[in-house]
């Protein structure tokens, strides 16, 4: 049977374009990661500690937003088309959102990278979180806004495809992959409202000088209103692959379709009303609201724990289909030579470890000890940096041949690559967690301070630095291998059936689940109510303290005469 | 909906774990008295800190027997007090910190302890810690605050009680 590119050549072209942007961002972002790992551990320095923050901003934005989300929009387009078994309703709309998201990403990247070139009067080293009143160049905020609107249009495109399908299939259950895409996008619409309001209403006018002041706690809270759900936005494509692709690679099929739906509904309900857990140590937010965010966060463990069960059960089923026996010995029957399988399986294992350190972060009171220390990047390099990124890279070894009709250039290199990522992350992330416990901060360019030393509880701080530098180097080399393997695959000759792209039906199918699970309106309404409960009062109190536009002037990380002139022009237009 | 036997068991164990976590945090807040930084510190005009009764002269104030109030301003790229001169508090006392920022968002972390807060312009972070025997602690900003963020540091000295009385000036540090 023909593969995806033969059946849907137009859609395959868009997905390929998405992955191209995604992997380009990955390559640049990974290089920045290497620069950071060597700079802040003092092993090799060729930039100034001031430029470190430009590199750090680039690393965060290019990897956490551009790499992950472009992979997501590509994967989701593939998933909708192949699970609804029909092309996109209007491919021009599909290209339009691709164009808008890409332009936005390029704008933000230009604003950041210009910071490295002194002759260009532009910079945006405000880090991934862009907390006001540190002020970036307007192009950075405009790029972010365009990027987000682009993802909204992508979601609209998938909903239109679903509506067309529903017209022809009024009584069928939503195909699982499309169900996952739609619930994820509903969560995304709900959660990006916060960052969109922050950027469009407050930060863009303020960066042009149209309003003088900002309310830092308000924009920070609106950021985290989006900043935690975005974590699940990264994670959902990985979940989609763990549920629908990994069991097949293991030699079996998904264990339970209904439970997979329950998990995605839980993410829709609980992802957004938790952002305040990033603000446990913020003044101006009452303890009660922090407690609500904490309980919601803890209940958000449930879908991940359910996923651990279902995915492991599905993989075990696959192993037994392949002749695996015993309580533990079945693990040996799995296809460990397949980089797509091994990469995803290792990613899942690291996600379990990241889940445990995440429980510490979520614990309102023990959070005091690790807040803003290296523990935090240690944690999210396990979740987004491994569970998500490694699943995306490993999944590409299976996905890309369907989009190109060409075989993967080298499976052994792929295998080396995913194992190298795993090993690199074991070194880097465990050292970061331990460094955080002794109080070493995150987001700083220097390994030590003038007037005090850090005391490692076990081992030495020097050993922790060495592990971070070694791990960072292995991770960078792993990305180099990945990018070359994909590039070389792209110039292979097309072959018949480059990969087995069929997905078997689940053991327990959708028919066994209650129909109410497919009632997206109901779940969206409940999600909105939960958000209103969690956010109305704290936001009202923050606005009550300092007003919508606050009383804190901007502190530019960029200086420009041109932008002031542009601001004057805009003021005239508005007046 | 069909839920398999092992799935039910796992679901029950997962819910138990979650409820257990919430219970330990609740116990920490109510039983052990670990209070969160909240909105009790109130607000302040970050552009008029020099008119504030305490932040105009940040430092250590005695507020009762063995009880002290410490007012700290974080600004690019120093703590006042903390950087130019150490924060000095007497051993075996109860110390309440009031931390604010004069410009951007900073962090205030006493290294290796759970004395840790964000310093947000316009807001005052208030939290109370029990300090023990004499010891010197590092102090650092743990939120990126601009080009020299990595240089923003200080010290906090817990000194013997008699030494504190000898060195502290009235009303300040």
XYZ file of C-alpha atoms in Angstrom:
748
model
C 0.000 0.000 0.000
C 1.199 3.477 -0.860
C 2.571 5.601 1.911
C 1.400 9.026 3.155
C 3.238 11.093 0.527
C 1.622 9.117 -2.297
C -1.876 9.482 -0.884
C -1.656 13.115 0.253
C 1.250 14.808 -1.576
C 0.050 18.361 -0.810
C -0.289 17.686 2.894
C 3.048 15.868 2.981
C 4.665 19.010 1.543
C 3.293 21.189 4.353
C 4.322 18.697 7.037
C 7.819 18.512 5.548
C 8.039 22.312 5.570
C 6.990 22.363 9.254
C 9.632 19.773 10.144
C 12.284 21.693 8.195
C 11.662 24.815 10.287
C 11.506 22.666 13.424
C 14.850 20.937 12.820
C 16.566 24.173 11.777
C 15.546 25.692 15.111
C 16.736 22.505 16.828
C 20.185 22.751 15.247
C 20.704 26.426 16.169
C 19.173 26.020 19.631
C 21.300 22.966 20.388
C 24.459 24.869 19.411
C 23.433 27.624 21.836
C 22.934 24.941 24.479
C 26.513 23.750 23.960
C 27.827 27.328 24.260
C 25.957 27.723 27.547
C 27.018 24.394 29.007
C 30.689 25.186 28.351
C 30.480 28.856 29.336
C 28.778 28.638 32.682
C 30.883 25.684 33.775
C 33.978 27.674 32.727
C 35.364 24.960 30.433
C 35.475 26.962 27.217
C 34.479 30.591 26.731
C 34.354 32.640 23.575
C 31.436 34.989 24.303
C 31.077 37.587 27.055
C 28.897 36.856 30.054
C 26.568 39.632 28.856
C 26.035 37.839 25.519
C 25.347 34.646 27.463
C 21.815 35.932 28.069
C 21.240 36.457 24.359
C 22.354 32.882 23.770
C 20.140 31.681 26.627
C 17.124 33.534 25.207
C 17.819 32.016 21.796
C 18.178 28.538 23.294
C 14.886 28.825 25.182
C 12.789 30.380 22.438
C 14.182 28.324 19.544
C 13.935 24.980 21.331
C 10.951 25.362 23.665
C 8.749 27.265 21.211
C 9.983 26.900 17.634
C 11.393 23.352 17.523
C 8.612 21.790 19.614
C 5.647 23.682 18.176
C 6.645 23.400 14.526
C 7.078 19.681 15.039
C 3.640 19.660 16.681
C 1.840 21.467 13.867
C 3.472 19.146 11.352
C 2.643 16.008 13.322
C -0.923 17.130 14.021
C -1.534 17.847 10.339
C -0.257 14.353 9.528
C -2.383 12.850 12.323
C -5.609 14.606 11.287
C -5.192 13.737 7.610
C -4.260 10.129 8.161
C -6.808 9.376 10.898
C -9.731 11.117 9.122
C -8.461 9.581 5.872
C -9.097 12.727 3.866
C -7.046 15.705 2.673
C -7.150 19.107 4.369
C -10.239 21.128 3.367
C -8.256 23.910 1.681
C -4.498 23.552 1.338
C -4.153 27.330 0.836
C -5.329 27.867 4.419
C -2.782 25.272 5.561
C 0.044 27.105 3.791
C -1.270 30.420 5.125
C -0.893 29.397 8.777
C 2.463 27.865 8.026
C 3.563 31.175 6.492
C 2.277 33.249 9.397
C 3.852 31.051 12.100
C 7.157 30.922 10.238
C 7.274 34.694 9.738
C 6.509 35.222 13.428
C 9.232 32.777 14.474
C 11.751 34.463 12.148
C 10.873 37.920 13.547
C 11.407 36.759 17.123
C 14.636 34.970 16.177
C 15.987 38.035 14.342
C 15.245 40.268 17.346
C 17.112 37.839 19.604
C 20.097 37.094 17.365
C 20.622 40.784 16.552
C 21.693 41.103 20.171
C 24.929 39.338 19.224
C 25.756 41.977 16.604
C 26.635 45.303 18.261
C 26.161 47.340 15.077
C 22.462 46.430 14.936
C 20.539 48.478 17.445
C 18.230 45.694 18.494
C 18.117 43.000 21.169
C 15.705 40.793 22.996
C 17.719 39.055 25.705
C 14.753 38.978 28.044
C 14.877 35.162 28.205
C 12.131 32.759 27.316
C 9.833 34.191 30.018
C 10.245 37.878 28.929
C 9.259 39.223 32.342
C 8.413 42.926 32.201
C 9.725 45.504 33.020
C 12.796 44.195 31.188
C 11.967 45.359 27.705
C 12.811 43.724 24.380
C 12.691 45.176 20.897
C 9.078 45.420 19.596
C 9.885 42.973 16.789
C 10.283 40.235 19.406
C 6.769 40.733 20.787
C 5.267 41.172 17.320
C 6.912 37.919 16.200
C 5.516 36.096 19.240
C 2.010 37.432 18.562
C 2.130 36.351 14.901
C 3.435 32.942 15.897
C 0.569 32.397 18.331
C -2.095 33.585 15.877
C -0.564 31.195 13.335
C -1.091 28.271 15.710
C -4.698 29.404 16.217
C -5.273 29.259 12.452
C -3.663 25.820 12.328
C -6.155 24.677 14.960
C -9.011 26.195 12.957
C -7.776 24.271 9.919
C -7.930 20.961 11.825
C -11.375 21.764 13.226
C -12.596 22.495 9.675
C -11.224 19.144 8.528
C -13.042 17.484 11.421
C -16.297 19.309 10.586
C -16.155 18.092 6.979
C -15.516 14.549 8.182
C -18.350 14.787 10.718
C -20.731 15.844 7.925
C -19.994 12.598 6.106
C -19.831 10.417 9.239
C -22.540 11.696 11.600
C -22.633 8.658 13.889
C -19.028 7.547 14.127
C -16.696 8.089 17.062
C -13.991 10.685 16.497
C -10.870 8.811 15.344
C -8.425 8.670 18.266
C -5.625 10.763 16.759
C -8.026 13.490 15.681
C -9.600 13.408 19.134
C -6.146 13.990 20.630
C -5.464 16.888 18.254
C -8.806 18.575 18.937
C -8.651 18.316 22.743
C -5.061 19.573 22.703
C -6.045 22.552 20.567
C -9.006 23.418 22.794
C -6.576 23.490 25.717
C -4.234 25.652 23.631
C -6.942 28.193 22.682
C -7.906 28.534 26.319
C -4.356 28.930 27.601
C -2.805 31.147 24.909
C -5.443 33.802 25.625
C -3.313 34.838 28.605
C -0.063 35.366 26.729
C -1.875 36.921 23.750
C -3.506 39.529 26.003
C -0.186 40.149 27.736
C 1.718 40.644 24.482
C -0.885 42.470 22.388
C -2.590 44.648 24.995
C 0.366 45.458 27.240
C 3.815 44.622 25.915
C 3.598 45.726 22.271
C 2.164 49.208 23.036
C 4.634 49.526 25.922
C 7.651 48.513 23.810
C 6.701 51.224 21.302
C 6.384 53.757 24.117
C 2.617 54.228 23.619
C 2.107 53.440 27.300
C 4.796 54.362 29.787
C 4.401 51.786 32.510
C 3.542 48.165 33.063
C 2.160 46.032 35.898
C 4.942 43.429 36.233
C 2.942 41.013 38.357
C 0.037 41.121 35.896
C 2.101 40.363 32.784
C 4.008 37.722 34.745
C 0.774 36.063 35.847
C -0.619 36.190 32.305
C 2.633 34.629 31.108
C 2.296 31.695 33.518
C -1.389 31.352 32.681
C 0.044 30.199 29.330
C 3.497 29.150 30.531
C 2.426 25.976 32.271
C -0.183 24.736 29.750
C 2.433 25.179 27.017
C 4.249 22.356 28.800
C 1.344 20.066 27.964
C 1.194 21.487 24.455
C 4.741 20.176 23.997
C 3.904 16.939 25.693
C 0.707 16.088 23.784
C 2.436 15.289 20.472
C 4.748 12.984 22.439
C 1.694 11.388 24.080
C 0.026 11.051 20.683
C 3.051 9.087 19.477
C 3.372 7.029 22.672
C -0.285 6.015 22.442
C -0.672 5.457 18.725
C 2.801 4.753 17.289
C 4.965 3.265 20.057
C 2.748 0.184 20.686
C 2.891 -0.611 16.981
C 6.682 -0.245 16.911
C 6.842 -2.581 19.912
C 5.036 -5.207 17.858
C 1.531 -4.837 19.286
C -1.304 -2.387 19.576
C -2.707 0.202 21.954
C -4.115 -1.373 25.118
C -7.077 0.935 25.710
C -8.544 3.592 23.423
C -11.149 4.843 25.969
C -8.548 5.499 28.644
C -6.448 7.438 26.144
C -9.464 9.686 25.585
C -9.980 10.137 29.316
C -6.335 11.193 29.625
C -6.622 13.869 26.935
C -9.870 15.185 28.423
C -8.164 15.464 31.819
C -5.362 17.481 30.227
C -7.917 19.806 28.636
C -9.618 20.326 32.010
C -6.607 20.668 34.279
C -3.745 22.134 32.218
C -4.663 25.785 32.492
C -5.817 26.426 36.094
C -2.350 25.508 37.458
C -0.037 28.299 36.251
C 0.123 29.986 39.646
C 2.256 27.068 40.849
C 5.120 28.853 39.077
C 4.414 31.820 41.337
C 4.490 30.161 44.764
C 7.226 32.624 45.767
C 5.583 35.715 44.277
C 4.283 38.418 46.576
C 0.851 39.865 45.813
C -0.943 36.514 45.394
C -2.810 35.133 48.389
C -1.875 31.713 49.789
C -5.363 30.313 49.088
C -5.017 30.829 45.323
C -1.626 29.138 45.452
C -3.242 26.225 47.262
C -5.886 25.869 44.526
C -3.165 25.811 41.864
C -1.295 23.210 43.917
C -4.269 20.820 44.218
C -5.032 21.140 40.494
C -1.389 20.430 39.722
C -1.385 17.326 41.881
C -4.520 16.023 40.154
C -2.785 16.642 36.852
C -0.475 13.806 37.873
C -3.390 11.464 37.243
C -3.397 11.536 33.419
C 0.382 11.060 33.381
C 0.179 8.125 35.785
C -2.604 6.590 33.670
C -0.438 7.075 30.595
C 2.442 5.295 32.276
C 0.163 2.291 32.799
C -1.433 2.213 29.357
C 1.781 2.772 27.411
C 3.779 0.215 29.382
C 0.912 -2.290 29.110
C 0.751 -1.736 25.341
C 4.501 -2.179 24.964
C 4.403 -5.327 27.094
C 1.598 -6.664 24.924
C 3.792 -5.983 21.887
C 6.711 -7.816 23.467
C 4.533 -10.867 24.224
C 3.266 -10.862 20.618
C 6.921 -11.081 19.644
C 7.426 -14.111 21.879
C 8.484 -12.348 25.091
C 7.933 -14.282 28.328
C 8.284 -13.851 32.076
C 7.734 -10.927 34.465
C 10.772 -8.921 33.332
C 12.317 -11.019 30.564
C 9.740 -9.791 28.004
C 11.728 -6.566 27.881
C 14.409 -8.482 25.935
C 11.927 -9.300 23.166
C 11.430 -5.655 22.242
C 12.928 -4.207 19.027
C 15.824 -2.374 20.712
C 17.711 -2.055 17.419
C 14.970 0.173 16.022
C 15.953 3.795 16.833
C 12.325 4.951 16.650
C 11.276 2.427 19.302
C 14.351 2.759 21.517
C 14.296 6.553 21.409
C 10.647 6.718 22.444
C 11.074 4.075 25.143
C 14.088 5.881 26.667
C 12.156 9.160 26.437
C 9.308 7.581 28.372
C 11.687 6.298 31.055
C 13.186 9.778 31.474
C 9.703 11.229 31.679
C 9.060 9.101 34.749
C 12.164 10.572 36.422
C 11.132 14.081 35.363
C 7.681 13.425 36.777
C 9.168 12.742 40.200
C 11.211 15.947 40.272
C 8.096 17.755 39.028
C 6.192 16.524 42.080
C 8.829 18.275 44.218
C 8.359 21.500 42.246
C 4.608 21.231 42.693
C 4.894 20.721 46.470
C 4.106 24.238 47.593
C 6.379 24.246 50.660
C 9.402 22.228 49.543
C 9.441 24.418 46.466
C 11.149 27.091 48.615
C 14.362 25.080 48.568
C 14.614 24.596 44.810
C 12.785 27.607 43.381
C 14.864 29.238 40.600
C 17.820 26.944 41.240
C 19.455 24.645 38.691
C 17.049 21.952 39.906
C 14.374 23.546 37.699
C 16.220 23.288 34.352
C 17.337 19.843 35.535
C 13.660 18.957 35.767
C 12.487 20.369 32.462
C 15.422 18.948 30.543
C 13.950 15.581 31.511
C 10.403 16.496 30.514
C 10.531 18.784 27.482
C 14.251 18.211 26.843
C 13.978 14.430 26.801
C 10.417 13.080 26.976
C 9.302 15.505 24.264
C 12.446 16.246 22.256
C 13.723 12.669 22.151
C 10.275 11.336 21.244
C 10.093 13.871 18.425
C 13.519 12.923 17.092
C 12.889 9.186 17.425
C 9.411 9.540 15.925
C 10.958 11.355 12.964
C 12.852 8.201 12.041
C 9.461 6.621 11.436
C 7.544 9.681 10.251
C 9.951 11.285 7.782
C 10.090 8.275 5.378
C 6.291 8.501 5.054
C 6.567 12.147 4.081
C 9.364 11.701 1.567
C 8.889 8.180 0.232
C 12.582 7.613 0.982
C 14.174 5.233 3.437
C 16.014 6.374 6.556
C 19.699 6.871 5.724
C 21.081 4.921 8.687
C 19.348 3.029 11.476
C 22.588 2.349 13.424
C 23.436 6.070 13.470
C 19.875 6.730 14.587
C 20.281 4.220 17.395
C 23.581 5.771 18.473
C 21.945 9.187 18.355
C 19.007 8.387 20.657
C 21.221 6.508 23.135
C 23.703 9.400 23.136
C 20.878 11.806 23.975
C 19.797 9.587 26.831
C 23.325 9.288 28.253
C 24.029 13.006 27.812
C 20.852 13.870 29.628
C 21.587 11.447 32.473
C 24.848 13.312 33.117
C 23.545 16.825 32.656
C 20.191 16.528 34.316
C 21.213 14.613 37.427
C 24.046 17.105 37.990
C 21.613 20.016 37.586
C 19.184 18.522 40.089
C 21.964 18.037 42.634
C 23.396 21.503 41.996
C 19.958 22.966 42.629
C 19.757 21.279 46.012
C 22.863 23.166 47.178
C 21.420 26.459 46.000
C 23.221 27.041 42.677
C 20.899 29.329 40.704
C 19.589 28.845 37.180
C 19.846 31.486 34.435
C 23.233 32.905 35.279
C 26.409 33.178 33.247
C 28.968 32.564 35.965
C 29.800 29.362 37.821
C 30.716 31.035 41.109
C 30.366 34.190 43.182
C 32.958 36.438 44.831
C 31.975 36.272 48.473
C 30.845 32.682 49.044
C 31.145 29.103 47.768
C 28.547 26.442 47.206
C 28.918 23.289 49.299
C 28.002 20.054 47.543
C 26.407 17.505 49.873
C 27.779 14.503 47.970
C 30.776 14.846 45.658
C 32.048 18.282 44.674
C 30.729 21.272 42.779
C 33.588 20.757 40.306
C 32.327 17.266 39.551
C 28.811 18.621 38.975
C 30.186 21.209 36.534
C 32.114 18.501 34.698
C 28.961 16.407 34.335
C 27.009 19.373 32.980
C 29.720 20.188 30.438
C 30.074 16.539 29.383
C 26.320 16.031 29.159
C 25.829 19.226 27.164
C 28.530 18.170 24.710
C 26.984 14.714 24.193
C 23.565 16.297 23.638
C 24.946 18.644 21.012
C 26.738 15.795 19.204
C 23.500 13.831 19.298
C 21.654 16.660 17.522
C 24.421 16.844 14.911
C 23.974 13.111 14.220
C 20.199 13.544 14.051
C 20.280 16.464 11.628
C 22.763 14.714 9.322
C 20.809 11.467 9.373
C 17.641 13.321 8.364
C 19.458 15.426 5.750
C 21.061 12.356 4.166
C 17.694 10.586 4.237
C 16.210 13.515 2.289
C 18.600 12.974 -0.614
C 18.100 9.210 -0.871
C 16.238 7.864 -3.910
C 12.523 7.211 -3.414
C 11.638 3.550 -2.816
C 8.472 1.483 -2.607
C 7.209 1.200 1.026
C 10.031 3.039 2.829
C 8.450 2.257 6.194
C 5.537 0.232 7.554
C 3.160 3.076 8.322
C -0.003 1.122 9.177
C -1.421 1.609 12.681
C -3.272 -1.387 14.177
C -6.597 -0.954 15.992
C -6.502 -0.839 19.824
C -7.238 -3.925 21.964
C -10.135 -2.109 23.651
C -11.714 0.089 20.983
C -13.553 3.396 21.167
C -16.928 1.638 21.042
C -16.447 0.555 24.661
C -16.259 4.140 25.914
C -19.206 6.388 26.797
C -20.227 8.795 24.052
C -19.987 11.731 26.431
C -16.200 11.511 26.039
C -16.574 12.851 22.487
C -18.692 15.812 23.630
C -16.028 18.483 23.161
C -18.424 21.338 23.983
C -19.116 19.937 27.432
C -15.430 19.463 28.304
C -14.538 22.909 27.021
C -17.276 24.463 29.174
C -16.004 22.681 32.286
C -12.433 23.718 31.469
C -13.522 27.363 31.173
C -15.321 27.208 34.521
C -12.208 25.783 36.216
C -10.061 28.553 34.734
C -12.498 31.219 35.918
C -12.473 29.719 39.408
C -8.678 29.608 39.570
C -7.850 32.983 38.007
C -10.614 35.587 38.432
C -9.873 36.556 42.027
C -6.054 36.594 41.863
C -6.139 38.657 38.645
C -8.649 41.057 40.185
C -6.407 41.474 43.197
C -3.276 42.060 41.067
C -5.064 44.674 38.950
C -6.501 46.197 42.130
C -2.972 46.637 43.512
C -1.407 48.581 40.662
C -3.975 48.994 37.880
C -4.001 47.408 34.426
C -1.026 49.362 33.170
C 0.849 49.471 36.460
C 3.331 52.010 37.741
C 6.695 50.542 36.717
C 8.593 52.075 33.784
C 10.385 49.841 31.287
C 14.054 48.907 31.590
C 15.145 48.410 27.990
C 17.679 45.742 27.155
C 17.875 47.595 23.835
C 18.300 51.252 22.951
C 17.075 52.753 19.743
C 16.372 56.097 18.201
C 14.535 54.517 15.279
C 11.987 52.774 17.405
C 11.255 55.983 19.282
C 10.527 57.594 15.939
C 8.325 54.634 15.021
C 6.537 55.029 18.375
C 5.893 58.726 17.643
C 4.476 57.775 14.280
C 2.157 55.189 15.852
C 1.042 57.706 18.468
C 0.058 60.112 15.690
C -1.824 57.386 13.855
C -3.686 56.398 17.021
C -4.467 60.041 17.849
C -16.710 1.758 29.745
C -14.470 -1.229 30.167
C -11.699 -0.679 32.686
C -9.414 -3.665 33.137
C -8.738 -5.030 36.626
C -5.115 -3.876 36.805
C -6.116 -0.487 35.446
C -8.577 -0.055 38.304
C -5.903 -0.968 40.822
C -3.453 1.484 39.274
C -6.091 4.229 39.124
C -6.841 3.752 42.827
C -3.148 3.823 43.764
C -2.583 6.946 41.655
C -5.462 8.790 43.334
C -4.190 7.729 46.748
C -0.729 9.104 45.913
C -2.194 12.437 44.781
C -4.362 12.813 47.872
C -1.302 11.902 49.946
C 0.748 14.696 48.350
C -1.989 17.239 48.989
C -2.205 16.018 52.584
C 1.538 16.463 53.197
C 1.485 19.997 51.785
C -1.565 20.815 53.909
C 0.195 19.406 56.960
C 3.264 21.530 56.129
C 1.086 24.641 56.048
C -1.103 23.923 59.080
C 0.878 21.513 61.275
C 4.480 22.534 60.661
C 3.514 26.153 59.939
C 5.326 26.589 56.621
C 3.592 29.706 55.326
C 3.729 30.790 51.714
C 4.821 34.197 50.589
C 1.506 35.893 49.912
C -0.139 39.298 49.615
C 0.276 40.273 53.274
C 3.378 42.371 52.572
C 1.242 44.883 50.700
C 2.280 47.210 47.924
C 4.689 50.111 47.568
C 5.412 52.685 44.888
C 8.693 51.443 43.374
C 9.518 54.950 42.155
C 9.109 56.474 45.622
C 10.967 54.027 47.863
C 12.861 56.955 49.414
C 9.582 58.230 50.850
C 8.681 54.910 52.453
C 9.075 54.820 56.266
C 11.334 51.748 56.198
C 12.571 51.292 52.626
C 13.947 54.837 52.677
C 16.454 53.430 55.158
C 16.654 49.709 54.457
C 18.349 47.626 57.135
C 17.753 45.600 60.293
C 15.267 46.793 62.895
C 14.561 45.188 66.268
C 10.836 44.664 66.759
C 10.731 42.631 69.980
C 12.816 40.408 72.222
C 14.712 38.183 69.777
C 12.602 39.474 66.889
C 13.973 41.497 64.007
C 12.625 43.032 60.821
C 14.917 43.257 57.788
C 14.076 45.633 54.934
C 15.922 44.866 51.690
C 15.802 46.638 48.333
C 16.916 44.684 45.268
C 17.980 46.757 42.271
C 20.243 46.271 39.256
C 22.699 44.828 40.431
C 22.868 44.905 44.244
C 20.999 44.184 47.449
C 20.710 47.006 49.928
C 21.762 45.922 52.522
C 23.549 42.696 51.569
C 25.942 43.706 48.799
C 27.769 46.810 50.020
C 27.490 45.687 53.625
C 26.313 42.291 54.861
C 22.866 41.783 56.365
C 23.719 41.205 60.045
C 21.236 39.473 62.314
C 21.780 38.002 65.795
C 21.887 34.231 66.353
C 18.867 32.301 67.674
C 16.313 34.885 66.679
C 13.196 35.225 64.572
C 13.812 37.325 61.495
C 11.125 38.734 59.214
C 12.300 39.829 55.789
C 10.557 42.506 53.736
C 11.947 42.464 50.204
C 11.056 44.674 47.277
C 12.582 45.780 44.006
C 13.307 49.264 42.756
C 13.392 48.393 39.050
C 12.957 44.923 37.478
C 12.028 41.486 38.836
C 14.821 40.003 40.959
C 15.230 36.940 43.124
C 16.367 36.930 46.741
C 17.888 33.630 47.853
C 19.872 32.841 50.996
C 22.014 30.091 49.508
C 21.341 26.575 50.762
C 18.276 27.528 52.833
C 14.585 27.855 52.130
C 14.716 31.642 52.526
C 13.870 32.379 48.929
C 11.500 34.847 47.278
C 10.831 36.837 44.163
C 11.344 40.590 44.433
C 8.697 42.235 42.271
C 8.622 46.020 41.802
C 5.535 47.432 43.487
C 5.062 44.440 45.770
C 6.611 43.625 49.138
C 7.543 40.007 49.869
C 7.282 39.256 53.567
C 8.444 36.021 55.150
C 9.729 34.938 58.532
C 12.606 32.569 59.273
C 14.190 31.227 62.437
C 17.949 31.719 62.409
C 20.217 29.492 64.490
C 23.871 29.673 65.501
C 26.418 32.117 64.071
C 27.139 31.439 60.410
C 27.816 33.301 57.204
C 25.492 32.770 54.258
C 25.767 33.725 50.612
C 22.993 35.800 49.129
C 22.176 35.879 45.437
C 19.694 37.061 42.842
C 18.163 33.993 41.219
C 16.000 35.692 38.588
C 17.633 37.106 35.476
C 17.576 40.875 35.915
C 19.805 42.275 33.164
C 23.296 42.239 31.728
C 25.188 41.961 35.047
C 22.745 39.610 36.745
C 25.542 37.115 37.483
C 27.308 39.760 39.617
C 24.324 40.420 41.882
C 25.276 38.864 45.204
C 25.760 39.600 48.869
C 26.176 38.046 52.288
C 24.103 37.525 55.371
C 25.953 37.165 58.675
C 24.331 35.549 61.651
C 26.446 36.912 64.513
C 26.515 36.114 68.264
C 23.929 38.173 70.095
C 26.417 40.285 72.100
C 28.376 41.124 68.970
C 25.197 42.228 67.228
C 24.307 44.661 69.980
C 27.787 46.095 69.808
C 27.796 46.756 66.106
C 24.245 47.625 65.180
C 23.372 51.267 64.973
C 19.994 52.403 66.236
C 17.241 51.765 63.735
C 19.481 50.467 60.970
C 22.344 48.160 60.175
